[in-house]
PDB file of C-alpha atoms in Angstrom:
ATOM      1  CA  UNK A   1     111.751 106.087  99.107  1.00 80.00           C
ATOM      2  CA  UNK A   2     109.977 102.602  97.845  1.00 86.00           C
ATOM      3  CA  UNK A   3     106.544 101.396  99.415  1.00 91.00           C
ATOM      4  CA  UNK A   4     104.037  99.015  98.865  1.00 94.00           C
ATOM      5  CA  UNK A   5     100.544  99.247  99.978  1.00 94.00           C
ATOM      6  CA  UNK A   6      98.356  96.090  99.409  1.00 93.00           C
ATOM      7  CA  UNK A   7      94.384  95.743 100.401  1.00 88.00           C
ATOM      8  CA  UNK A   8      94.337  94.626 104.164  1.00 83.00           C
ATOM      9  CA  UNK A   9      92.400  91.624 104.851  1.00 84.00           C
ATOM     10  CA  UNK A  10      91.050  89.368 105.754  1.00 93.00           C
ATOM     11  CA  UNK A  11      89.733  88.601 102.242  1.00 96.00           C
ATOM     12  CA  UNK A  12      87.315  85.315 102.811  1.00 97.00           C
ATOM     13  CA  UNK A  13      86.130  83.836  99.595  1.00 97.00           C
ATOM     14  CA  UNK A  14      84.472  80.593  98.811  1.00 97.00           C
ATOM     15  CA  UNK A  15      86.222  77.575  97.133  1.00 97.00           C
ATOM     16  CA  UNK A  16      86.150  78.169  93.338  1.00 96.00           C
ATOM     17  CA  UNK A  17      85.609  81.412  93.807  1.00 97.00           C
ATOM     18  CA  UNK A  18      87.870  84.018  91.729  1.00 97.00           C
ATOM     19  CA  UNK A  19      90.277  86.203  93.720  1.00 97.00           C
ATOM     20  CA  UNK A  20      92.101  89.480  93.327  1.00 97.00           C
ATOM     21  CA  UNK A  21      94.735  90.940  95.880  1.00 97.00           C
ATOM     22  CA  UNK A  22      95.651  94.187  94.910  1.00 97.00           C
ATOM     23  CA  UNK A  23      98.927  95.583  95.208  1.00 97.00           C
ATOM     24  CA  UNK A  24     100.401  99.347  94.181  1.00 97.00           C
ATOM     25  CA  UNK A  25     103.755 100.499  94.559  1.00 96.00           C
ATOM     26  CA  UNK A  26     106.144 103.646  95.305  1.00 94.00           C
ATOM     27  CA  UNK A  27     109.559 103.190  93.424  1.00 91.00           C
ATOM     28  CA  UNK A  28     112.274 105.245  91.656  1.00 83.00           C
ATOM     29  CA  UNK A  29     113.514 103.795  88.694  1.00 81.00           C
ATOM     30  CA  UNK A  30     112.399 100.172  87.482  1.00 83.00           C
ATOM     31  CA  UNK A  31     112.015  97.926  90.347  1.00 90.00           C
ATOM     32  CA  UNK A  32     111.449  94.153  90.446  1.00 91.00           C
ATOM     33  CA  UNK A  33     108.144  93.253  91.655  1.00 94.00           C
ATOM     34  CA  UNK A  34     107.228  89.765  93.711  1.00 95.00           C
ATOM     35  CA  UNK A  35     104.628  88.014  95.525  1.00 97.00           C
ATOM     36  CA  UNK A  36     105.573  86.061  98.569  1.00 96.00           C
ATOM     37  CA  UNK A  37     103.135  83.663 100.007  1.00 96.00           C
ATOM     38  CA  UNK A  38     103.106  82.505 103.819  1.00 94.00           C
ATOM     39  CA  UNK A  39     101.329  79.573 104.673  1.00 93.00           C
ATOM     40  CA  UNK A  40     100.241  78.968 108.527  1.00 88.00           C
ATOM     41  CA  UNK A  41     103.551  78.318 110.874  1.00 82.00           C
ATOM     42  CA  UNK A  42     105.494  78.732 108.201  1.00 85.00           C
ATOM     43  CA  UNK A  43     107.836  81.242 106.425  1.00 87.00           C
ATOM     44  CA  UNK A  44     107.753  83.128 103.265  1.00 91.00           C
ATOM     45  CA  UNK A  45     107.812  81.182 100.090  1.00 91.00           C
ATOM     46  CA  UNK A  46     108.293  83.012  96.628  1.00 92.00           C
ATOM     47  CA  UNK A  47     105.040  82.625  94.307  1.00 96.00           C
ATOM     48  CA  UNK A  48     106.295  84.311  91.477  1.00 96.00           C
ATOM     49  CA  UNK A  49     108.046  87.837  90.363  1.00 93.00           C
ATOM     50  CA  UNK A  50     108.094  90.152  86.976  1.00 93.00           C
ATOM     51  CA  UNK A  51     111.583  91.988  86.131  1.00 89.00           C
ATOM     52  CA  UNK A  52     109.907  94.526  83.832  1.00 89.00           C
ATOM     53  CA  UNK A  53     107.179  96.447  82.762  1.00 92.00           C
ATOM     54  CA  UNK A  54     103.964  94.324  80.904  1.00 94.00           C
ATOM     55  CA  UNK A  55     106.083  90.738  82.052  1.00 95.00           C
ATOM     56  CA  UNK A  56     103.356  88.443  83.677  1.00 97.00           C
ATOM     57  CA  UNK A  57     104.300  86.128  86.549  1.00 96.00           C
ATOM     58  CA  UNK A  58     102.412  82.800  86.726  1.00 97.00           C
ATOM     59  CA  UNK A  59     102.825  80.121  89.173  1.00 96.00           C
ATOM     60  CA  UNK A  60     100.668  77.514  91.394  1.00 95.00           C
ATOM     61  CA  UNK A  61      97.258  79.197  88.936  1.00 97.00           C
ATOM     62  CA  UNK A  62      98.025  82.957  90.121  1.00 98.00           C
ATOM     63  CA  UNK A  63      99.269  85.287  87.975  1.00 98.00           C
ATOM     64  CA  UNK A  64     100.145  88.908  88.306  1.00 98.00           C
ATOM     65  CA  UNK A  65     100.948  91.302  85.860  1.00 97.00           C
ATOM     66  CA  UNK A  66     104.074  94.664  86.023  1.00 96.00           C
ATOM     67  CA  UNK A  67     101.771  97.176  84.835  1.00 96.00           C
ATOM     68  CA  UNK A  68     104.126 100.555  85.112  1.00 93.00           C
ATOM     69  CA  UNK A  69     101.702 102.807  84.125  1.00 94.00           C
ATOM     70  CA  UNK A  70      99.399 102.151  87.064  1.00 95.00           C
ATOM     71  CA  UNK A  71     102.364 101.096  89.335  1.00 95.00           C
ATOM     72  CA  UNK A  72     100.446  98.020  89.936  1.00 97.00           C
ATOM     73  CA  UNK A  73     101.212  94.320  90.127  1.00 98.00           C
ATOM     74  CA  UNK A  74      97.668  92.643  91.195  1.00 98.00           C
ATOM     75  CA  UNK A  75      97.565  89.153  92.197  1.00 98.00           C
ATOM     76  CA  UNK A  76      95.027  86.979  90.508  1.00 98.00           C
ATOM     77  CA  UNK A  77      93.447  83.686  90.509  1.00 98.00           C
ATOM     78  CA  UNK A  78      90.890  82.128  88.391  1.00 97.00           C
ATOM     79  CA  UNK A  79      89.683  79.602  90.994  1.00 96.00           C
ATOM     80  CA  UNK A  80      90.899  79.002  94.562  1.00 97.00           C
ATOM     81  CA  UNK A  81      91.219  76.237  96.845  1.00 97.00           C
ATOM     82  CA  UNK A  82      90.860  75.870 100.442  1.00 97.00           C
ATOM     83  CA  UNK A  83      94.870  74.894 100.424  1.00 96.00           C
ATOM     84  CA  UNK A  84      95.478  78.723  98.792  1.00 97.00           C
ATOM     85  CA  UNK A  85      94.242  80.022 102.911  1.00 97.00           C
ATOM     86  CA  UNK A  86      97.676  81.690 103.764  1.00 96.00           C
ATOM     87  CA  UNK A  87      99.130  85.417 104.016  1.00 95.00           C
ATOM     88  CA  UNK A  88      99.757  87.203 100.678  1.00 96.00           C
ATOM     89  CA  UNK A  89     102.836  89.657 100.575  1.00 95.00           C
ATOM     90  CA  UNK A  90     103.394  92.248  97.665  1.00 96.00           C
ATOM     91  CA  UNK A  91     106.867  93.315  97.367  1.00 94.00           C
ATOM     92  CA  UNK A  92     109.612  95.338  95.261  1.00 92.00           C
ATOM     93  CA  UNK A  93     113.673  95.462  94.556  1.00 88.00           C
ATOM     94  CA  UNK A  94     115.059  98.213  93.121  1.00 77.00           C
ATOM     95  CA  UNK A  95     117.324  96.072  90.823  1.00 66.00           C
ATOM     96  CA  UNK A  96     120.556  97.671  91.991  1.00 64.00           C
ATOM     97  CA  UNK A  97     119.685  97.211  95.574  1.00 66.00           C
ATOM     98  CA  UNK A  98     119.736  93.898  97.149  1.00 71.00           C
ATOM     99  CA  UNK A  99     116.788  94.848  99.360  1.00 79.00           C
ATOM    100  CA  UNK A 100     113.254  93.790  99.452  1.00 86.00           C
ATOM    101  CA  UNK A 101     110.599  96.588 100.587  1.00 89.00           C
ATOM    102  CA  UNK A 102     107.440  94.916 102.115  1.00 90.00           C
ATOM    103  CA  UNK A 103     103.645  95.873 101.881  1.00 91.00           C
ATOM    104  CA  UNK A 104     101.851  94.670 105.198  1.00 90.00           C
ATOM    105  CA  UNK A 105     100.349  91.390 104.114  1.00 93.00           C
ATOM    106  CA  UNK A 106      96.644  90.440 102.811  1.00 95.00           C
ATOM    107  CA  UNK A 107      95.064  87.298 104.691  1.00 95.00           C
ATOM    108  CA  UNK A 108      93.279  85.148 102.200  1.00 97.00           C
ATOM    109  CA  UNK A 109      90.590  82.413 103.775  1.00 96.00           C
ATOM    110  CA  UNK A 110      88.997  80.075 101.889  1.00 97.00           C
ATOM    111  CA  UNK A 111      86.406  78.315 103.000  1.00 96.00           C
ATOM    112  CA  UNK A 112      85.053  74.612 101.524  1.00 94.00           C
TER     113      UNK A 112
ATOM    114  CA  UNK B   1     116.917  73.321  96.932  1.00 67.00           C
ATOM    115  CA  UNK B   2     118.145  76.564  98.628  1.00 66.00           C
ATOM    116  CA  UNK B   3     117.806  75.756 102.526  1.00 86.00           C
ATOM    117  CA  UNK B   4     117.947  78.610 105.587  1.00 93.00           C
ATOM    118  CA  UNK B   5     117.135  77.375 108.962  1.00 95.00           C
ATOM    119  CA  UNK B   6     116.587  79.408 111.732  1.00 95.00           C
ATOM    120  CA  UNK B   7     118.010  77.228 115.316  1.00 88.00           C
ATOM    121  CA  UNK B   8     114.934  78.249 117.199  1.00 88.00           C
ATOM    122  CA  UNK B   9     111.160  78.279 116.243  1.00 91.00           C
ATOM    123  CA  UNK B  10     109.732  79.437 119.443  1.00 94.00           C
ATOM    124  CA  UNK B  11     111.473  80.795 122.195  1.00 95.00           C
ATOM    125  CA  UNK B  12     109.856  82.501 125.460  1.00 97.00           C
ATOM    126  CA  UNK B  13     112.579  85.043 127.272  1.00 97.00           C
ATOM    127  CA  UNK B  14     112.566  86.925 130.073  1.00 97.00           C
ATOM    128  CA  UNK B  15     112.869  91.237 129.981  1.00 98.00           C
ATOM    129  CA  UNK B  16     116.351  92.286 130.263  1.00 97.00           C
ATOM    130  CA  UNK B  17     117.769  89.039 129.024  1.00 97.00           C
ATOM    131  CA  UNK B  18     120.220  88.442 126.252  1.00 97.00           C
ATOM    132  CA  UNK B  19     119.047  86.602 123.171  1.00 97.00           C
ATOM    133  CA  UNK B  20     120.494  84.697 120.326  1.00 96.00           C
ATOM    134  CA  UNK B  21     118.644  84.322 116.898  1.00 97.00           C
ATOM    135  CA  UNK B  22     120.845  81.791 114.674  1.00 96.00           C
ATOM    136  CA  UNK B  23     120.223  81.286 111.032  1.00 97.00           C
ATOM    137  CA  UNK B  24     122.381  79.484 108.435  1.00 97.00           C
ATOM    138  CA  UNK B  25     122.080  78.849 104.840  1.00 95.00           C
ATOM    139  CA  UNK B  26     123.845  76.055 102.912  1.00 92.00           C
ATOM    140  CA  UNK B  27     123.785  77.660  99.409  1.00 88.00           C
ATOM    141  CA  UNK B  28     126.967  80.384  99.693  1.00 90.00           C
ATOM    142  CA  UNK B  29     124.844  83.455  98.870  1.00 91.00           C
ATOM    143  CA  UNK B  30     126.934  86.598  99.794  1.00 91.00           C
ATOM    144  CA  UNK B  31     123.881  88.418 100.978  1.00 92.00           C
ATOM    145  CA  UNK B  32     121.689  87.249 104.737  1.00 94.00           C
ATOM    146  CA  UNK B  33     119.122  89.344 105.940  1.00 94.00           C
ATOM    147  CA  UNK B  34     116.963  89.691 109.464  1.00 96.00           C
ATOM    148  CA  UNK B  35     113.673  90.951 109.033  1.00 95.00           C
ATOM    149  CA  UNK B  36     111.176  91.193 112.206  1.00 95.00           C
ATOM    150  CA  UNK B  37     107.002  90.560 110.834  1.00 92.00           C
ATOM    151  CA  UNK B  38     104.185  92.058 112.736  1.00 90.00           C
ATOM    152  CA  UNK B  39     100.390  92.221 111.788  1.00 82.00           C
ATOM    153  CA  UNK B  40      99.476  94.982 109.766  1.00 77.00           C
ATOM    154  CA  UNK B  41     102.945  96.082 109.302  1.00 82.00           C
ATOM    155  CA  UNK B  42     104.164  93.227 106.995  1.00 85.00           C
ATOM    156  CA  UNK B  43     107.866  92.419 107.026  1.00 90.00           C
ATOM    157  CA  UNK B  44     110.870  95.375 108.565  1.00 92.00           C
ATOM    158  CA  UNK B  45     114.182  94.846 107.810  1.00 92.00           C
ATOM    159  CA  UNK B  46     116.108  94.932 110.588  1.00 96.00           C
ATOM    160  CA  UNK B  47     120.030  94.264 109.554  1.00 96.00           C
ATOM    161  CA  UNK B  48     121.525  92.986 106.474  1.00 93.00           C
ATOM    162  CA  UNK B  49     125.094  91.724 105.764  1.00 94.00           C
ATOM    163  CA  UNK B  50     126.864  91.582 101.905  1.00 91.00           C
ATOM    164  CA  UNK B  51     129.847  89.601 103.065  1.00 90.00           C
ATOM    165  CA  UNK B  52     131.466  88.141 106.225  1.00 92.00           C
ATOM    166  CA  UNK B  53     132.008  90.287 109.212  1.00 88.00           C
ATOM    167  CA  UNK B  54     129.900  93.208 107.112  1.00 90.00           C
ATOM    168  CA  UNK B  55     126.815  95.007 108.220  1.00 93.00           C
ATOM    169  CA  UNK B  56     124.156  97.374 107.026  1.00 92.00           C
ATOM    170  CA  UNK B  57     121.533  98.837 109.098  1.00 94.00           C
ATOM    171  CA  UNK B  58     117.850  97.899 107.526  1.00 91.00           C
ATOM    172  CA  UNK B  59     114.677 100.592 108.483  1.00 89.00           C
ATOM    173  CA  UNK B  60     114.336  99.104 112.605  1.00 94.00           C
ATOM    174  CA  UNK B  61     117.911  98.471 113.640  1.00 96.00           C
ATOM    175  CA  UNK B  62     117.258  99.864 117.675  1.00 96.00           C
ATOM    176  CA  UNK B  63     117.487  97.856 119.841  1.00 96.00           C
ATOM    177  CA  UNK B  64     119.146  94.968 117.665  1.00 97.00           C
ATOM    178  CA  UNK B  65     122.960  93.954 117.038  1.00 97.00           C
ATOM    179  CA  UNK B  66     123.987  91.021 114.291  1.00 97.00           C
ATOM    180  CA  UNK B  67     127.435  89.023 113.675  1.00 96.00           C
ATOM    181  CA  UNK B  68     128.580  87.863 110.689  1.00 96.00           C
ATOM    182  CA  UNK B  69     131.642  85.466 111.605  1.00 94.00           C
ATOM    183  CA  UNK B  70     131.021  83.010 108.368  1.00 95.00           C
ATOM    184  CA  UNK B  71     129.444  83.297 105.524  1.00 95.00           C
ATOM    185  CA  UNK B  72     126.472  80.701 106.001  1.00 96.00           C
ATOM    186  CA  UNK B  73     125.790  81.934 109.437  1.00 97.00           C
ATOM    187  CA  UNK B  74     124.486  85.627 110.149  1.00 97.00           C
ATOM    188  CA  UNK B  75     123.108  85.952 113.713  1.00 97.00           C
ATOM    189  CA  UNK B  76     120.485  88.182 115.827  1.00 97.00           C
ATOM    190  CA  UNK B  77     121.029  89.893 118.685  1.00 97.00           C
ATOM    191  CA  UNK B  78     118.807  91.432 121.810  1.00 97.00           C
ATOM    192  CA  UNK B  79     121.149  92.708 123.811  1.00 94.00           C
ATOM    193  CA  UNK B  80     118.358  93.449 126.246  1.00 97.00           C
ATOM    194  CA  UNK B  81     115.122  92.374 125.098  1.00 97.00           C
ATOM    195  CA  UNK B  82     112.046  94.108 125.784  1.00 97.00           C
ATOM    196  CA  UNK B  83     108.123  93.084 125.387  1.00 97.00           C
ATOM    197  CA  UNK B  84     107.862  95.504 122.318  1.00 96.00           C
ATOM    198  CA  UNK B  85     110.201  92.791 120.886  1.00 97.00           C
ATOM    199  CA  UNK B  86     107.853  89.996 121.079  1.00 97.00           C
ATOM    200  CA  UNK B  87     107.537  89.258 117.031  1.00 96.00           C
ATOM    201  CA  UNK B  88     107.957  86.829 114.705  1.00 94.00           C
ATOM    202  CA  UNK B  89     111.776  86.722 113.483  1.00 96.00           C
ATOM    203  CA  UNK B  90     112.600  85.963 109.854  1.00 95.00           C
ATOM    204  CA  UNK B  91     115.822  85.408 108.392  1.00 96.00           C
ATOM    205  CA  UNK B  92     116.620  85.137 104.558  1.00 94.00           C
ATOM    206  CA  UNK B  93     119.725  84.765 102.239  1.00 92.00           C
ATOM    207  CA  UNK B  94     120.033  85.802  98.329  1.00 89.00           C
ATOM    208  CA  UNK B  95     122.807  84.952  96.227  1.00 86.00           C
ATOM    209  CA  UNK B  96     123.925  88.611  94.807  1.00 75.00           C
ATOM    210  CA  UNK B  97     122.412  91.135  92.705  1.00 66.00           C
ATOM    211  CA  UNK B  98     120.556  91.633  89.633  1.00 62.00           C
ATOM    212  CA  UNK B  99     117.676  89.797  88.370  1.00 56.00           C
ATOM    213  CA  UNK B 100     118.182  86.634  89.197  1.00 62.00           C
ATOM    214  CA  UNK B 101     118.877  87.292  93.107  1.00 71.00           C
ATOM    215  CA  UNK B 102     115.998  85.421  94.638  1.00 80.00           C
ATOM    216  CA  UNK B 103     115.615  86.309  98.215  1.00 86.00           C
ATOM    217  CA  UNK B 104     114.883  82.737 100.368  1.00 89.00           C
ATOM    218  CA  UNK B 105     113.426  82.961 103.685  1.00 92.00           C
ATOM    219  CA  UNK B 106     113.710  80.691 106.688  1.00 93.00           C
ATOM    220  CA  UNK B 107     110.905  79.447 108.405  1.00 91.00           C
ATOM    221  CA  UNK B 108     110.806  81.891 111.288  1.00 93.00           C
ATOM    222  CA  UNK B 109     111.181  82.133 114.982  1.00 95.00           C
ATOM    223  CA  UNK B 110     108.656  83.349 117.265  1.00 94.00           C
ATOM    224  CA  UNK B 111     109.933  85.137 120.088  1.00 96.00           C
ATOM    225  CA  UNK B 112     107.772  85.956 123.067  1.00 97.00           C
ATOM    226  CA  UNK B 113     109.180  88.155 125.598  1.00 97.00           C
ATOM    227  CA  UNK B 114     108.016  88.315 128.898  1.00 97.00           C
TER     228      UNK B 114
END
């Protein structure tokens, strides 16, 4: 079956500071990959998705790039801000299925 | 902009009680979803619907019944609730299939069960 395993958190980093949320992945076939952000009180907000393999997502400063041969899709930002402090999901769809499959979230704090 | 609202944010019930979670969506998608969040464990799918008065069992479906009566409105129910049901509640509607099916999410309701 799919999974996603993500680094747990907290990760704390200082403002300007560069970040890197890792994210692997279980799938058959050639899933759909996404990162969902959740800011405090709030629900789950697409950041930004890649179809296929070597497509690079970009949105808001992160970016995260399908890499199939490592069955990775890291997140990745050059410089955060203390506005970026929020829950970071990883997550895949087979593209036939209609389904998202979850990893378990990495908290990201940034501090001024 | 897509828009699913879930009735109730936070709501504190009792053991053994019946509860309602409402969520509509005001962008026709065929597909609505319930999905239950706890720490460490990330999001669970619970029940998902493809079309009115249709149902699919997700990966944690004990416990948990859902109706479908219209399309923009795909409900959650604990027909008994129990503390190990005191989560955070998240409902979400998608349009179809394919690569352009976006999943949206509602803002959540935390239920407490006591």
């Amino acid at each position: 079956g799919n999974s996603v395993t993500q680094m747990e958190g907290p990760v704390t980093l200082s403002e300007e500071a560069f970040l890197t949320i890792n994210c692997t992945y279980t799938a058959t076939g050639y899933p759909s990959l996404f990162w969902y952000v959740q800011y405090p009180g709030e629900g789950l907000q697409l950041l930004l998705k890649a179809t296929k393999a070597d497509d690079k997502g970009s949105n808001k400063g992160f970016e995260a790039t399908y890499r199939k041969e490592t069955t990775s899709f890291h997140l990745e930002k050059g410089s955060v801000q203390v506005s970026d402090s929020a829950v970071y999901f990883c997550a895949l769809r087979n593209n036939a299925g209609n389904m998202l499959t979850f990893g378990g979230g990495t908290r990201l704090m940034v501090k001024p | 902009d897509v828009k699913v609202t879930q009735s109730s944010r936070y709501l504190v019930k009792r053991t053994g009680e019946k509860v309602f979670l409402e969520c509509v969506q005001d962008m026709d998608h065929e597909n609505m979803f319930w999905y239950r969040q706890d720490p460490g464990l990330g999001l669970r799918l619970i029940y998902f619907s493809y079309d009115v008065k249709m149902k699919e069992k997700g990966d944690i479906p004990e416990g948990y019944s859902v109706s479908r009566e219209k399309k923009e409105r795909f409900s959650l129910i604990l027909e008994s609730a129990s503390t190990n049901q005191t989560s955070m509640y998240l409902c979400a509607s998608s349009p179809g299939t394919g690569e352009r099916n976006t999943i949206y999410f509602g803002e959540g309701s935390w239920l407490t069960v006591v």
